[in-house]
Coordinates of C-alpha atoms in Angstrom, one line a residue:
M773 CA 135.5 132.4 -81.8
D774 CA 139.0 130.4 -81.5
D775 CA 140.3 132.7 -79.1
Y776 CA 137.8 131.1 -76.5
P777 CA 138.1 127.2 -75.9
L778 CA 135.3 125.5 -75.5
L779 CA 136.6 124.0 -72.0
D780 CA 137.3 127.8 -70.9
L781 CA 134.0 128.5 -71.9
F782 CA 132.3 125.4 -69.4
W783 CA 135.2 126.9 -66.0
T784 CA 133.4 130.7 -67.3
M785 CA 129.8 129.2 -67.1
L786 CA 130.8 126.6 -63.8
W787 CA 132.1 129.9 -61.6
F788 CA 129.2 132.8 -63.2
F789 CA 126.4 129.5 -61.2
L790 CA 128.7 129.2 -58.3
W791 CA 128.4 133.0 -57.7
I792 CA 124.9 132.7 -58.0
M793 CA 124.7 130.1 -55.4
W794 CA 126.7 131.8 -53.0
L795 CA 124.6 135.1 -53.8
F796 CA 121.3 133.0 -53.4
L797 CA 122.4 131.9 -50.2
L798 CA 123.6 134.8 -49.1
F799 CA 120.6 137.1 -49.2
K800 CA 119.2 133.4 -47.8
I801 CA 121.2 134.6 -44.9
V802 CA 120.6 138.0 -44.7
T803 CA 116.8 137.0 -44.4
D804 CA 117.4 134.5 -41.8
I805 CA 119.5 137.0 -39.7
F806 CA 116.2 139.6 -39.5
R807 CA 113.8 136.8 -38.7
D808 CA 115.8 134.8 -36.0
H809 CA 114.0 136.6 -32.5
E810 CA 116.2 135.1 -31.0
M811 CA 118.9 136.7 -31.8
S812 CA 119.6 140.3 -30.2
G813 CA 120.5 143.3 -31.9
W814 CA 124.8 142.9 -32.0
G815 CA 124.9 139.5 -32.3
K816 CA 122.6 140.6 -36.2
A817 CA 125.1 143.5 -36.7
G818 CA 128.1 140.9 -36.0
W819 CA 127.3 138.3 -38.3
L820 CA 126.1 141.0 -41.1
I821 CA 129.3 143.2 -40.5
F822 CA 131.8 139.5 -40.1
C823 CA 129.3 138.7 -43.9
I824 CA 129.4 142.0 -45.6
L825 CA 133.9 142.2 -44.7
L826 CA 134.5 139.0 -44.8
P827 CA 131.8 138.2 -47.7
F828 CA 133.0 133.4 -48.0
L829 CA 134.4 132.9 -45.1
G830 CA 131.0 135.0 -43.4
V831 CA 128.5 132.7 -45.5
L832 CA 130.4 129.3 -44.7
V833 CA 130.9 130.1 -40.8
Y834 CA 127.0 131.1 -40.4
V835 CA 125.9 128.1 -42.5
I836 CA 127.8 126.3 -40.1
A837 CA 127.3 127.8 -37.0
R838 CA 123.4 128.1 -37.4
G839 CA 122.7 125.7 -39.9
K840 CA 120.1 123.8 -38.4
G841 CA 119.0 126.4 -36.7
M842 CA 117.6 128.4 -40.6
T843 CA 116.6 125.3 -41.4
Q844 CA 114.1 125.7 -37.9
R845 CA 113.1 129.2 -38.5
D846 CA 112.2 127.6 -42.3
L847 CA 109.6 125.2 -41.1
K848 CA 108.2 127.1 -38.9
Q849 CA 107.9 130.1 -41.2
A850 CA 106.4 127.0 -43.4
K851 CA 104.2 126.1 -40.6
E852 CA 103.0 129.7 -40.1
S853 CA 102.4 130.6 -43.7
E854 CA 99.9 127.5 -43.8
A855 CA 98.1 128.0 -41.5
A856 CA 97.9 132.0 -42.5
F857 CA 96.8 130.3 -45.5
Q858 CA 94.4 127.4 -44.7
E859 CA 92.3 130.0 -42.4
Y860 CA 92.4 132.6 -45.6
V861 CA 90.5 129.7 -47.4
R862 CA 88.1 128.9 -44.7
K863 CA 86.9 131.9 -44.1
A864 CA 86.2 132.7 -47.8
A865 CA 84.6 129.6 -47.7
G866 CA 82.4 130.3 -45.6
T867 CA 83.8 128.1 -42.9
S868 CA 85.3 128.5 -40.1
A869 CA 87.7 127.2 -37.8
G870 CA 85.9 125.1 -35.4
G871 CA 84.2 122.7 -37.9
R872 CA 81.4 124.9 -38.8
T873 CA 80.2 124.5 -42.6
G874 CA 78.6 126.5 -44.7
S875 CA 75.3 126.3 -46.0
A876 CA 76.2 124.5 -49.4
D877 CA 77.9 121.9 -47.4
E878 CA 75.2 120.8 -45.0
L879 CA 72.9 120.4 -48.0
A880 CA 74.9 118.7 -50.0
R881 CA 74.9 116.6 -46.1
L882 CA 71.1 116.3 -46.4
A883 CA 70.6 115.4 -49.8
E884 CA 72.6 112.1 -49.2
L885 CA 71.3 111.4 -45.6
K886 CA 68.2 111.6 -47.4
D887 CA 69.7 109.6 -51.3
K888 CA 70.4 106.7 -48.1
G889 CA 66.7 107.1 -47.1
A890 CA 68.2 107.9 -43.4
I891 CA 65.2 111.4 -43.2
T892 CA 62.3 111.4 -45.4
E893 CA 61.3 113.5 -48.4
E894 CA 59.2 115.5 -45.6
E895 CA 62.5 115.8 -43.0
F896 CA 64.5 116.6 -45.6
L897 CA 62.6 119.4 -47.2
R898 CA 62.1 121.1 -43.1
A899 CA 65.9 120.5 -42.3
K900 CA 66.2 122.5 -46.5
A901 CA 64.0 125.7 -44.9
K902 CA 65.6 126.0 -41.6
V903 CA 69.2 125.5 -43.3
L904 CA 68.7 129.0 -45.9
S905 CA 66.9 130.8 -43.5

């Protein structure tokens, strides 16, 4: 252990961390290249070749030239994923995008109206039978 001082260990860990960060950035850029529907096939091929042949320079140039677009595509992807998730939850919960509620929600609303005195017990029972049928 005396052959490898603490400072050398620190520098090794720092360079390893930076290398891993660069790999993450490279993978992010490759996925962004394929996600961009506005870029032509030749443009995608050119950026990929640039990032593979001159990896450090290619990644830096891509981030400088197209970094703002990367952010916009990420936000668009996140919004689309959130909308798809919300739609799935609505379908799974028995509600639709048009604002119609399921029978459990309707019964809860009716019970609340009855508790407030807005409807009578008879009106509540008729509405309940209508919802459950």
